[in-house]
Amino acid sequence: MTTAVPDSRVPEAVHRRRWAILGVLMLSLLIVVLDNSILNVAIKTISTPAPTGLGATQSELEWAINAYTLVFAGLLFTAGLLGDRLGRKKVLLGGLAVFGIGSALAAFSGSPTELIIFRAVMGLGAAFVMPATLAVLMNVFEREEQPKAIGIWAGGVGLAIAIGPITGGVLLAHFWWGSVFLINVPIVLLALGLMLWLVPDSRDPRPGRIDPGGVVLSVIGLVLLVYGIIKGGQLADFTDPQVLATIGAGLAVLVGFVLFEKRSDHPSIDVTYFKNKVFSAAIAAIALVFFALMGVTFFSVFYTQSVRGYSPLQTGLLMLPLAAAQMIFSPRARLIVERFGNRATTTAGMALIAAMLAAFATLDADTPIWILEVIFFLMGTGMAHIMTPTSVVIMQALPREKAGSASALSNTFRQVGGALGIAVLGSVLSTAYRNSIEDKLGLLPANLRHTAGESIEATLGVAGRLGPRGDALVGPANDAFLHAMHLTALWGAGVAVVGAVVVALYLPGKTASPQSGKEEQELVKAGE
C-alpha cells in the first residue's frame, strides 16, 4: 500500500487514490479542450450554406470561437475565487453541468447568431472547469510529485487535440454538423458520475471576496478590443473610424480594469503577483505561444480542406502528429527541465514554434503533405516543452491555498492569448486575402463582390453558384489564400520570437538540485 510522504499535507485516503483522481480531472479537461479542437475541423462545414451548414461568414466563425474564449477568459478569475471559497469540487460539478447544457443547445442552433450565443454558454461552464482541475491537482499531490502530475495533465491536452479533429471528422462524415457539440453530453455525464465518486473537495481557508466590478470591466474591455480587431479584418481597413473607436475603447476599459484592480482590497487579479519576473515571464510565454498557435490552427484548416481538398476526417488525421508530440513529450518535459533548466528548455521550445510557424510560409498547393506532418509534429514538441515547465513555475509560485487563483491566471492568459491570436491573425488573413483577390472580382455583380472577398470559402461559394463561369475564380482564390496564409504565418512566427526572448531573459536557469522544493521556491523568489 502506498503511504503519504512524511510531513504530508494530503490526507492518506486522498493520497492513495491520487492517480485515479488525476484521471477524472483529465476527463473533465478533455471535454473543454476537445470542443475547440473538434470545432477547428468543423468550421469549414459550418461556413457552408444550409442545409449542410449555417452559411457562417469568416467573422461569424471567428465570433463562434471567440464567444467561447472571451466568456471563458473573462470569468476565469471569478471562477477560481469561487472554487477557493465554495469548494473546488462543487464548482467543477456546476461548470460541467452548464457546459453540457450549452453543448446540447449549440448542437441544434438554427443560425450563426444562435451558435455564437450557445458557445458563450459553453464558455461560462468551461470557465468553472479549467481552473478547478489544476487547483484540485495541486491539493491531492505533494510538491515533489506536482511536476510529474502537471506533465501528465498537460499531456491530456495533447490527447484531446488528437481525439478532437478525428472525432469531428468521423461525426461530420456520418452526421450533421451539430453532432460535434452533442458528443460532449455523454462525456459530461460520465465525468460528473466519476467526480461525485472519487474527487475530494477543497477550499482556501482564507478566500478572497468576489470582485463583480473587475469581472465586468475585464469582459467589456476584451469584447470591445476583439470586436474592433475582427471588424478591421472584415472591412480590410484598420483606419476605419468605427474600428479605431472600438479598439481604443477596449484598451481604455482594460487600462481602467488594471487601475481598478490595483486599488481594490479584493481584486480578481492580484497585480502584485506580476512583480515576480519569473511568474510574469511564464504567464507571457503561455499567452504568446497560444496567440501564435490559435491563429495558425484557424487558417491551417482552410489550407488542408479548401486549398488541398482534404475531408474533415482527413484533416483531423493530418493534425495527429501535433497531438502525438504533445502526448509523448509533455509528461517527459520535466526530465529535460531537470537536466537543462527552465530557461533553456522553454526558450528552445519557443524557438522551435517560431521556426515551424515560419515554415508555413513555404507551403504551396502542391507541397508534399509529409512536410506539413513534420511541421505539426515539431510544433507539438515545442508546445510540450513550453506548457509543462511554465505551468509548474506558475502553480508553484503561489501558496497551495491559492491554487485556484494561480490556475485561473494561467488559463486566462492562455485563453486571452488564443482569442487575440484568432482575432489579430484572422484579421491579417482576411485583410491580405481581400487585397489579393479584389482585382479578380471585377466581373462579379456589385452586390456579390464584397461577400466574395471575405474569405476563400466565400469566394468558392460564389464561384459554385455561378456554375462554369465561376471556375475562373478557383485558381486566383487559392493563390490569394496562400499569399495571405504566408503573411499570417510570418506574423505568428514574429510573436513566437518575442516569446523566446522573454523567457530567455527572465525564466530561471538550471539549478544544482531541481528536485528540491525549497530551491524551486528560492528560484521563484529570485524573480521578485
Coordinates of C-alpha atoms in Angstrom, one line a residue:
M1 CA 0.0 0.0 0.0
T2 CA 1.2 3.5 -0.9
T3 CA 1.6 5.8 2.0
A4 CA 1.7 9.5 2.1
V5 CA 5.2 11.1 2.3
P6 CA 6.4 12.3 5.7
D7 CA 5.0 15.6 6.8
S8 CA 2.3 15.2 4.2
R9 CA -0.4 17.8 3.9
V10 CA -2.5 15.5 1.8
P11 CA -4.9 13.1 3.7
E12 CA -3.9 9.4 3.5
A13 CA -7.1 8.3 1.8
V14 CA -6.8 11.0 -0.8
H15 CA -3.1 10.3 -1.4
R16 CA -3.9 6.6 -2.1
R17 CA -6.3 7.4 -4.9
R18 CA -4.5 10.5 -6.3
W19 CA -3.8 8.9 -9.7
A20 CA -7.4 7.9 -10.2
I21 CA -8.4 11.5 -9.3
L22 CA -5.9 12.8 -11.9
G23 CA -7.6 10.6 -14.5
V24 CA -11.0 12.1 -13.6
L25 CA -9.6 15.6 -13.8
M26 CA -8.1 14.9 -17.2
L27 CA -11.5 13.7 -18.4
S28 CA -13.0 17.0 -17.3
L29 CA -10.2 18.8 -19.1
L30 CA -10.6 16.6 -22.1
I31 CA -14.1 17.9 -23.0
V32 CA -13.1 21.6 -22.6
V33 CA -10.1 21.2 -25.0
L34 CA -11.9 18.6 -27.2
D35 CA -14.6 21.1 -28.0
N36 CA -12.3 23.6 -29.6
S37 CA -10.2 21.0 -31.4
I38 CA -13.4 19.5 -32.9
L39 CA -14.7 22.9 -33.9
N40 CA -11.4 23.6 -35.8
V41 CA -12.3 20.8 -38.2
A42 CA -16.0 21.7 -38.4
I43 CA -15.6 25.4 -39.2
K44 CA -15.5 24.8 -43.0
T45 CA -18.7 22.7 -42.8
I46 CA -20.4 25.4 -40.6
S47 CA -19.4 28.0 -43.2
T48 CA -21.2 26.0 -45.9
P49 CA -24.7 27.3 -46.8
A50 CA -27.7 25.4 -45.3
P51 CA -28.8 22.7 -45.2
T52 CA -25.2 21.3 -44.9
G53 CA -24.0 24.1 -42.6
L54 CA -25.2 27.5 -41.3
G55 CA -23.6 29.7 -44.0
A56 CA -21.5 31.5 -41.4
T57 CA -19.1 34.2 -42.7
Q58 CA -15.4 34.3 -41.6
S59 CA -16.2 37.0 -39.0
E60 CA -19.1 34.9 -37.6
L61 CA -16.8 31.9 -37.4
E62 CA -14.2 34.0 -35.5
W63 CA -17.0 35.0 -33.1
A64 CA -18.2 31.4 -32.7
I65 CA -14.7 30.6 -31.5
N66 CA -14.1 33.8 -29.6
A67 CA -17.6 34.0 -27.9
Y68 CA -16.4 30.8 -26.0
T69 CA -12.9 32.0 -25.3
L70 CA -13.9 35.6 -24.2
V71 CA -16.5 34.4 -21.7
F72 CA -14.1 31.7 -20.6
A73 CA -11.2 34.2 -20.1
G74 CA -13.4 36.9 -18.6
L75 CA -14.8 34.7 -15.9
L76 CA -11.8 32.5 -15.0
F77 CA -10.6 34.8 -12.2
T78 CA -14.1 34.8 -10.6
A79 CA -14.4 31.0 -11.2
G80 CA -11.0 30.5 -9.5
L81 CA -12.0 32.6 -6.5
L82 CA -15.4 30.8 -6.2
G83 CA -13.7 27.5 -6.2
D84 CA -11.3 28.7 -3.5
R85 CA -14.3 30.0 -1.5
L86 CA -17.2 27.5 -2.1
G87 CA -15.2 24.3 -2.8
R88 CA -13.4 23.3 -6.0
K89 CA -15.5 20.0 -6.4
K90 CA -18.8 21.9 -6.2
V91 CA -17.6 24.5 -8.8
L92 CA -16.3 21.6 -11.1
L93 CA -19.7 19.9 -11.0
G94 CA -21.6 23.1 -11.7
G95 CA -19.3 24.0 -14.5
L96 CA -19.5 20.6 -16.2
A97 CA -23.3 20.7 -16.0
V98 CA -23.5 24.2 -17.6
F99 CA -21.0 23.1 -20.3
G100 CA -23.1 20.0 -21.1
I101 CA -26.3 22.1 -21.4
G102 CA -24.6 24.7 -23.6
S103 CA -23.2 21.9 -25.9
A104 CA -26.7 20.4 -26.4
L105 CA -28.1 23.9 -27.3
A106 CA -25.2 24.6 -29.6
A107 CA -25.8 21.4 -31.5
F108 CA -29.3 22.5 -32.5
S109 CA -28.5 26.1 -33.4
G110 CA -30.6 27.5 -36.2
S111 CA -28.3 30.4 -37.2
P112 CA -24.8 31.6 -36.7
T113 CA -26.1 34.1 -34.1
E114 CA -27.6 31.3 -32.0
L115 CA -24.4 29.3 -32.3
I116 CA -22.4 32.3 -31.0
I117 CA -24.8 32.7 -28.0
F118 CA -24.7 29.0 -27.1
R119 CA -20.9 28.9 -27.5
A120 CA -20.8 31.7 -24.9
V121 CA -22.9 29.5 -22.5
M122 CA -20.3 26.7 -23.1
G123 CA -17.5 29.2 -22.3
L124 CA -19.3 30.0 -19.0
G125 CA -19.3 26.3 -18.0
A126 CA -15.7 25.8 -19.1
A127 CA -14.5 28.8 -17.0
F128 CA -15.5 26.9 -13.9
V129 CA -14.0 23.6 -15.0
M130 CA -10.4 24.5 -16.1
P131 CA -9.0 26.3 -13.1
A132 CA -10.6 23.8 -10.7
T133 CA -8.9 20.8 -12.3
L134 CA -5.4 22.3 -11.7
A135 CA -6.4 23.6 -8.3
V136 CA -7.6 20.1 -7.2
L137 CA -4.4 18.5 -8.7
M138 CA -2.3 20.8 -6.5
N139 CA -4.2 19.8 -3.4
V140 CA -4.0 16.0 -4.0
F141 CA -0.3 15.7 -4.9
E142 CA 2.6 16.6 -2.7
R143 CA 5.0 19.2 -4.0
E144 CA 7.7 16.8 -5.3
E145 CA 5.1 14.9 -7.4
Q146 CA 3.4 18.0 -8.8
P147 CA 5.7 18.5 -11.8
K148 CA 5.1 14.9 -12.9
A149 CA 1.3 15.3 -12.4
I150 CA 1.2 18.6 -14.2
G151 CA 3.2 17.0 -17.1
I152 CA 0.6 14.2 -17.4
W153 CA -2.2 16.8 -17.1
A154 CA -0.6 18.8 -20.0
G155 CA -0.3 15.5 -22.0
G156 CA -4.1 15.2 -21.6
V157 CA -4.3 18.4 -23.6
G158 CA -2.4 16.7 -26.4
L159 CA -4.7 13.7 -26.2
A160 CA -7.8 16.0 -26.6
I161 CA -6.1 17.7 -29.5
A162 CA -5.6 14.3 -31.1
I163 CA -9.1 12.9 -30.4
G164 CA -11.0 16.1 -31.3
P165 CA -10.2 16.5 -35.0
I166 CA -10.6 12.8 -35.7
T167 CA -13.8 12.5 -33.7
G168 CA -15.1 15.6 -35.5
G169 CA -14.1 14.2 -38.9
V170 CA -15.9 10.9 -38.2
L171 CA -19.0 12.7 -37.0
L172 CA -19.1 15.1 -39.9
A173 CA -18.8 12.1 -42.3
H174 CA -21.9 10.4 -40.9
F175 CA -24.0 13.1 -39.1
W176 CA -24.9 16.7 -39.3
W177 CA -22.6 19.5 -38.1
G178 CA -24.3 19.8 -34.7
S179 CA -23.1 16.3 -33.7
V180 CA -19.6 17.8 -33.0
F181 CA -21.2 19.6 -30.0
L182 CA -23.7 16.9 -29.0
I183 CA -20.8 14.4 -28.5
N184 CA -19.9 16.4 -25.3
V185 CA -23.0 15.5 -23.5
P186 CA -22.3 11.8 -22.7
I187 CA -18.7 12.7 -21.8
V188 CA -20.0 15.3 -19.3
L189 CA -22.4 12.7 -17.7
L190 CA -19.5 10.2 -17.3
A191 CA -17.2 12.9 -15.8
L192 CA -20.0 14.0 -13.4
G193 CA -20.5 10.5 -12.1
L194 CA -16.8 9.7 -11.6
M195 CA -16.2 13.1 -9.9
L196 CA -19.0 12.6 -7.4
W197 CA -17.5 9.2 -6.5
L198 CA -13.7 10.0 -6.4
V199 CA -12.8 13.6 -6.2
P200 CA -12.4 15.2 -2.7
D201 CA -13.5 18.8 -2.1
S202 CA -11.0 21.5 -1.0
R203 CA -11.1 25.2 -0.5
D204 CA -9.0 28.2 0.6
P205 CA -9.3 28.7 4.4
R206 CA -9.0 32.5 3.8
P207 CA -10.7 33.1 0.4
G208 CA -10.9 36.5 -1.2
R209 CA -14.2 38.3 -1.8
I210 CA -15.8 38.2 -5.3
D211 CA -15.0 41.2 -7.5
P212 CA -18.0 41.9 -9.7
G213 CA -16.7 45.3 -10.8
G214 CA -13.4 43.8 -12.1
V215 CA -15.2 41.0 -13.9
V216 CA -17.5 43.4 -15.7
L217 CA -14.6 45.7 -16.7
S218 CA -12.4 42.8 -18.0
V219 CA -15.2 41.2 -20.1
I220 CA -16.3 44.5 -21.6
G221 CA -12.7 45.5 -22.4
L222 CA -11.8 42.2 -24.0
V223 CA -15.0 42.1 -26.1
L224 CA -14.6 45.6 -27.4
L225 CA -10.9 45.0 -28.2
V226 CA -11.5 41.7 -30.1
Y227 CA -14.7 43.0 -31.8
G228 CA -12.7 46.0 -33.1
I229 CA -9.9 43.8 -34.4
I230 CA -12.3 41.3 -36.1
K231 CA -14.2 44.2 -37.7
G232 CA -11.0 45.7 -39.0
G233 CA -10.2 42.4 -40.7
Q234 CA -13.7 42.1 -42.1
L235 CA -13.5 45.6 -43.6
A236 CA -9.8 45.2 -44.6
D237 CA -9.4 48.7 -43.1
F238 CA -8.0 49.3 -39.6
T239 CA -8.2 53.0 -40.1
D240 CA -12.0 53.0 -40.2
P241 CA -13.3 55.3 -37.5
Q242 CA -15.6 52.7 -36.1
V243 CA -12.7 50.2 -35.9
L244 CA -10.3 52.7 -34.2
A245 CA -13.0 53.8 -31.8
T246 CA -13.9 50.2 -30.7
I247 CA -10.3 49.1 -30.3
G248 CA -9.5 52.4 -28.4
A249 CA -12.5 51.9 -26.1
G250 CA -11.4 48.3 -25.4
L251 CA -7.9 49.3 -24.5
A252 CA -9.2 52.2 -22.3
V253 CA -11.5 49.9 -20.4
L254 CA -8.7 47.3 -19.9
V255 CA -6.4 50.1 -18.5
G256 CA -9.3 51.1 -16.2
F257 CA -9.6 47.4 -15.2
V258 CA -5.9 47.3 -14.2
L259 CA -6.2 50.6 -12.2
F260 CA -9.4 49.3 -10.5
E261 CA -7.7 46.0 -9.5
K262 CA -4.7 47.9 -8.0
R263 CA -6.9 49.9 -5.8
S264 CA -9.4 47.1 -4.8
D265 CA -9.0 45.4 -1.5
H266 CA -10.4 42.2 -3.0
P267 CA -9.2 42.2 -6.7
S268 CA -9.9 39.5 -9.2
I269 CA -6.3 39.7 -10.2
D270 CA -3.7 40.5 -7.5
V271 CA -1.4 42.6 -9.7
T272 CA 1.4 42.2 -7.1
Y273 CA 1.9 38.7 -8.5
F274 CA 3.4 40.3 -11.6
K275 CA 6.2 41.9 -9.6
N276 CA 7.7 38.5 -9.7
K277 CA 9.6 38.5 -13.0
V278 CA 9.7 34.7 -13.3
F279 CA 5.9 34.4 -12.8
S280 CA 5.3 37.2 -15.3
A281 CA 7.6 35.6 -17.9
A282 CA 5.9 32.2 -17.6
I283 CA 2.5 33.8 -18.0
A284 CA 3.7 35.9 -21.0
A285 CA 5.1 32.7 -22.6
I286 CA 1.8 30.9 -22.4
A287 CA -0.1 33.9 -23.8
L288 CA 2.3 34.4 -26.7
V289 CA 2.5 30.8 -27.7
F290 CA -1.3 30.4 -27.8
F291 CA -1.6 33.8 -29.7
A292 CA 0.6 32.3 -32.4
L293 CA -0.8 28.8 -32.4
M294 CA -4.5 29.5 -32.3
G295 CA -4.2 31.9 -35.2
V296 CA -2.3 29.4 -37.3
T297 CA -4.6 26.5 -36.4
F298 CA -7.5 28.7 -37.6
F299 CA -6.0 29.1 -41.1
S300 CA -4.5 25.6 -41.4
V301 CA -8.0 24.0 -41.6
F302 CA -8.8 26.1 -44.7
Y303 CA -5.4 25.3 -46.2
T304 CA -6.0 21.5 -45.9
Q305 CA -9.7 21.5 -46.8
S306 CA -10.2 24.4 -49.2
V307 CA -6.8 24.5 -51.0
R308 CA -5.7 20.9 -50.7
G309 CA -9.2 19.3 -50.9
Y310 CA -9.0 17.0 -47.8
S311 CA -12.1 16.0 -46.0
P312 CA -12.8 16.9 -42.3
L313 CA -11.8 13.4 -41.2
Q314 CA -8.6 13.5 -43.3
T315 CA -7.8 17.0 -41.8
G316 CA -8.2 15.5 -38.3
L317 CA -5.8 12.7 -39.2
L318 CA -3.3 15.2 -40.6
M319 CA -3.3 17.0 -37.2
L320 CA -2.4 13.8 -35.3
P321 CA 1.4 14.5 -35.3
L322 CA 0.7 17.8 -33.4
A323 CA -1.2 16.0 -30.7
A324 CA 1.1 12.9 -30.7
A325 CA 4.1 15.0 -30.0
Q326 CA 2.4 16.7 -27.0
M327 CA 1.2 13.4 -25.6
I328 CA 4.8 11.9 -25.9
F329 CA 6.8 14.8 -24.7
S330 CA 4.6 16.7 -22.1
P331 CA 5.0 14.1 -19.3
R332 CA 8.7 13.9 -20.0
A333 CA 9.4 17.6 -20.3
R334 CA 10.2 17.8 -16.6
L335 CA 13.2 15.5 -17.2
I336 CA 14.6 18.0 -19.7
V337 CA 14.0 20.8 -17.2
E338 CA 15.9 18.9 -14.6
R339 CA 18.9 18.5 -16.9
F340 CA 18.9 21.8 -18.7
G341 CA 16.8 24.2 -16.6
N342 CA 13.5 26.1 -17.2
R343 CA 15.2 28.8 -19.3
A344 CA 16.9 26.6 -21.8
T345 CA 14.0 24.2 -22.2
T346 CA 11.3 26.9 -22.7
T347 CA 13.5 29.1 -24.9
A348 CA 14.2 26.1 -27.2
G349 CA 10.5 25.3 -27.3
M350 CA 9.6 28.9 -28.3
A351 CA 12.3 29.0 -30.9
L352 CA 11.1 25.7 -32.4
I353 CA 7.5 27.0 -32.5
A354 CA 8.7 30.2 -34.3
A355 CA 10.7 28.2 -36.9
M356 CA 7.7 25.9 -37.6
L357 CA 5.3 28.9 -38.0
A358 CA 7.8 30.4 -40.4
A359 CA 7.9 27.1 -42.3
F360 CA 4.1 27.5 -43.0
A361 CA 5.2 30.4 -45.3
T362 CA 6.9 27.8 -47.6
L363 CA 3.8 25.7 -48.1
D364 CA 2.0 25.8 -51.5
A365 CA -0.9 24.0 -53.1
D366 CA 1.3 21.1 -54.3
T367 CA 3.8 20.8 -51.4
P368 CA 4.3 17.1 -50.3
I369 CA 1.9 16.6 -47.4
W370 CA 4.6 14.9 -45.3
I371 CA 6.3 18.3 -44.9
L372 CA 3.1 19.6 -43.2
E373 CA 3.2 16.5 -40.9
V374 CA 6.8 17.2 -39.9
I375 CA 5.9 20.8 -39.1
F376 CA 2.9 19.7 -37.0
F377 CA 5.0 17.2 -35.1
L378 CA 7.7 19.7 -34.3
M379 CA 5.1 22.3 -33.3
G380 CA 3.7 19.8 -30.8
T381 CA 7.2 19.1 -29.5
G382 CA 7.8 22.8 -28.9
M383 CA 4.4 23.2 -27.2
A384 CA 5.2 20.3 -24.8
H385 CA 8.4 21.9 -23.7
I386 CA 6.7 25.2 -23.1
M387 CA 3.5 24.2 -21.4
T388 CA 4.8 21.8 -18.7
P389 CA 7.7 24.0 -17.3
T390 CA 5.7 27.2 -17.4
S391 CA 2.7 25.6 -15.7
V392 CA 4.9 24.2 -12.9
V393 CA 6.5 27.7 -12.4
I394 CA 3.1 29.4 -12.3
M395 CA 1.4 26.8 -10.0
Q396 CA 4.4 26.7 -7.5
A397 CA 4.9 30.5 -7.4
L398 CA 1.8 30.8 -5.2
P399 CA 0.8 29.1 -1.9
R400 CA -1.2 25.8 -2.3
E401 CA -4.2 27.6 -0.8
K402 CA -4.2 30.0 -3.8
A403 CA -4.1 27.2 -6.4
G404 CA -7.4 28.3 -7.9
S405 CA -6.1 31.8 -8.4
A406 CA -2.8 30.6 -10.0
S407 CA -4.6 28.2 -12.3
A408 CA -7.1 30.9 -13.3
L409 CA -4.3 33.3 -14.1
S410 CA -2.5 30.7 -16.2
N411 CA -5.7 29.7 -18.1
T412 CA -6.9 33.3 -18.5
F413 CA -3.8 34.4 -20.3
R414 CA -3.8 31.3 -22.4
Q415 CA -7.4 32.0 -23.5
V416 CA -6.9 35.7 -24.0
G417 CA -3.7 35.0 -26.0
G418 CA -5.7 32.5 -28.1
A419 CA -8.6 34.8 -28.6
L420 CA -6.4 37.7 -29.6
G421 CA -4.4 35.3 -31.9
I422 CA -7.6 34.3 -33.7
A423 CA -8.7 37.9 -33.9
V424 CA -5.4 39.5 -34.9
L425 CA -4.0 36.8 -37.2
G426 CA -7.5 36.1 -38.5
S427 CA -7.8 39.8 -39.4
V428 CA -4.4 39.7 -41.0
L429 CA -5.5 36.7 -43.1
S430 CA -8.8 38.4 -44.1
T431 CA -7.2 41.7 -45.0
A432 CA -4.4 40.1 -47.0
Y433 CA -6.9 37.8 -48.8
R434 CA -9.3 40.6 -49.7
N435 CA -6.4 42.8 -51.0
S436 CA -5.1 39.9 -53.2
I437 CA -8.5 38.7 -54.6
E438 CA -10.2 42.1 -55.1
D439 CA -8.9 42.8 -58.6
K440 CA -10.1 39.3 -59.7
L441 CA -13.7 40.0 -58.6
G442 CA -14.4 42.8 -61.1
L443 CA -16.6 40.7 -63.3
L444 CA -19.0 39.8 -60.5
P445 CA -22.2 41.8 -59.8
A446 CA -21.6 44.6 -57.4
N447 CA -23.7 43.0 -54.6
L448 CA -21.6 39.9 -54.7
R449 CA -18.1 41.5 -54.7
H450 CA -17.9 42.3 -51.0
T451 CA -19.2 38.9 -49.9
A452 CA -16.9 37.0 -52.3
G453 CA -13.9 38.9 -50.9
E454 CA -14.4 38.0 -47.3
S455 CA -12.7 34.6 -47.3
I456 CA -11.7 31.7 -49.6
E457 CA -14.9 29.9 -48.6
A458 CA -17.0 32.9 -49.6
T459 CA -15.2 33.2 -53.0
L460 CA -15.6 29.4 -53.7
G461 CA -19.2 29.6 -52.6
V462 CA -20.0 32.4 -55.1
A463 CA -18.0 30.6 -57.8
G464 CA -20.1 27.5 -57.2
R465 CA -23.3 29.4 -57.6
L466 CA -22.1 30.9 -60.9
G467 CA -21.5 27.4 -62.4
P468 CA -18.9 27.1 -65.2
R469 CA -18.4 30.9 -65.3
G470 CA -17.2 30.7 -61.7
D471 CA -14.4 28.2 -62.4
A472 CA -12.1 31.0 -63.3
L473 CA -12.2 32.2 -59.7
V474 CA -10.9 29.0 -58.1
G475 CA -7.2 29.4 -59.1
P476 CA -7.0 33.1 -58.1
A477 CA -8.8 32.2 -54.8
N478 CA -6.2 29.5 -53.9
D479 CA -3.3 31.9 -54.8
A480 CA -4.8 34.7 -52.8
F481 CA -5.3 32.5 -49.8
L482 CA -1.8 31.0 -50.0
H483 CA -0.3 34.6 -50.1
A484 CA -2.5 35.6 -47.1
M485 CA -1.5 32.4 -45.2
H486 CA 2.2 33.0 -45.7
L487 CA 1.9 36.6 -44.4
T488 CA -0.1 35.5 -41.4
A489 CA 2.3 32.7 -40.6
L490 CA 5.3 35.1 -40.6
W491 CA 3.3 37.4 -38.1
G492 CA 2.8 34.4 -35.9
A493 CA 6.5 33.5 -36.1
G494 CA 7.4 37.0 -35.0
V495 CA 5.2 36.7 -32.0
A496 CA 6.8 33.4 -31.0
V497 CA 10.3 35.1 -31.3
V498 CA 9.2 37.7 -28.9
G499 CA 8.1 34.9 -26.5
A500 CA 11.5 33.2 -26.9
V501 CA 13.3 36.5 -25.9
V502 CA 11.0 37.0 -22.9
V503 CA 11.6 33.5 -21.4
A504 CA 15.4 33.6 -22.3
L505 CA 15.7 36.8 -20.2
Y506 CA 13.5 36.1 -17.2
L507 CA 13.0 32.4 -16.6
P508 CA 15.4 30.7 -14.1
G509 CA 18.2 28.6 -15.4
K510 CA 19.4 25.2 -14.2
T511 CA 19.8 24.6 -10.5
A512 CA 22.1 22.1 -8.7
S513 CA 19.2 20.2 -7.3
P514 CA 15.9 20.7 -9.2
Q515 CA 14.2 18.1 -7.1
S516 CA 14.3 20.3 -4.1
G517 CA 11.1 22.1 -3.4
K518 CA 13.0 24.6 -1.3
E519 CA 15.3 25.6 -4.1
E520 CA 12.4 25.9 -6.5
Q521 CA 10.8 28.3 -4.1
E522 CA 14.1 30.3 -4.0
L523 CA 14.1 30.4 -7.8
V524 CA 10.7 31.9 -7.9
K525 CA 11.5 34.4 -5.2
A526 CA 14.6 35.4 -7.1
G527 CA 12.4 36.9 -9.8
E528 CA 10.7 39.2 -7.3

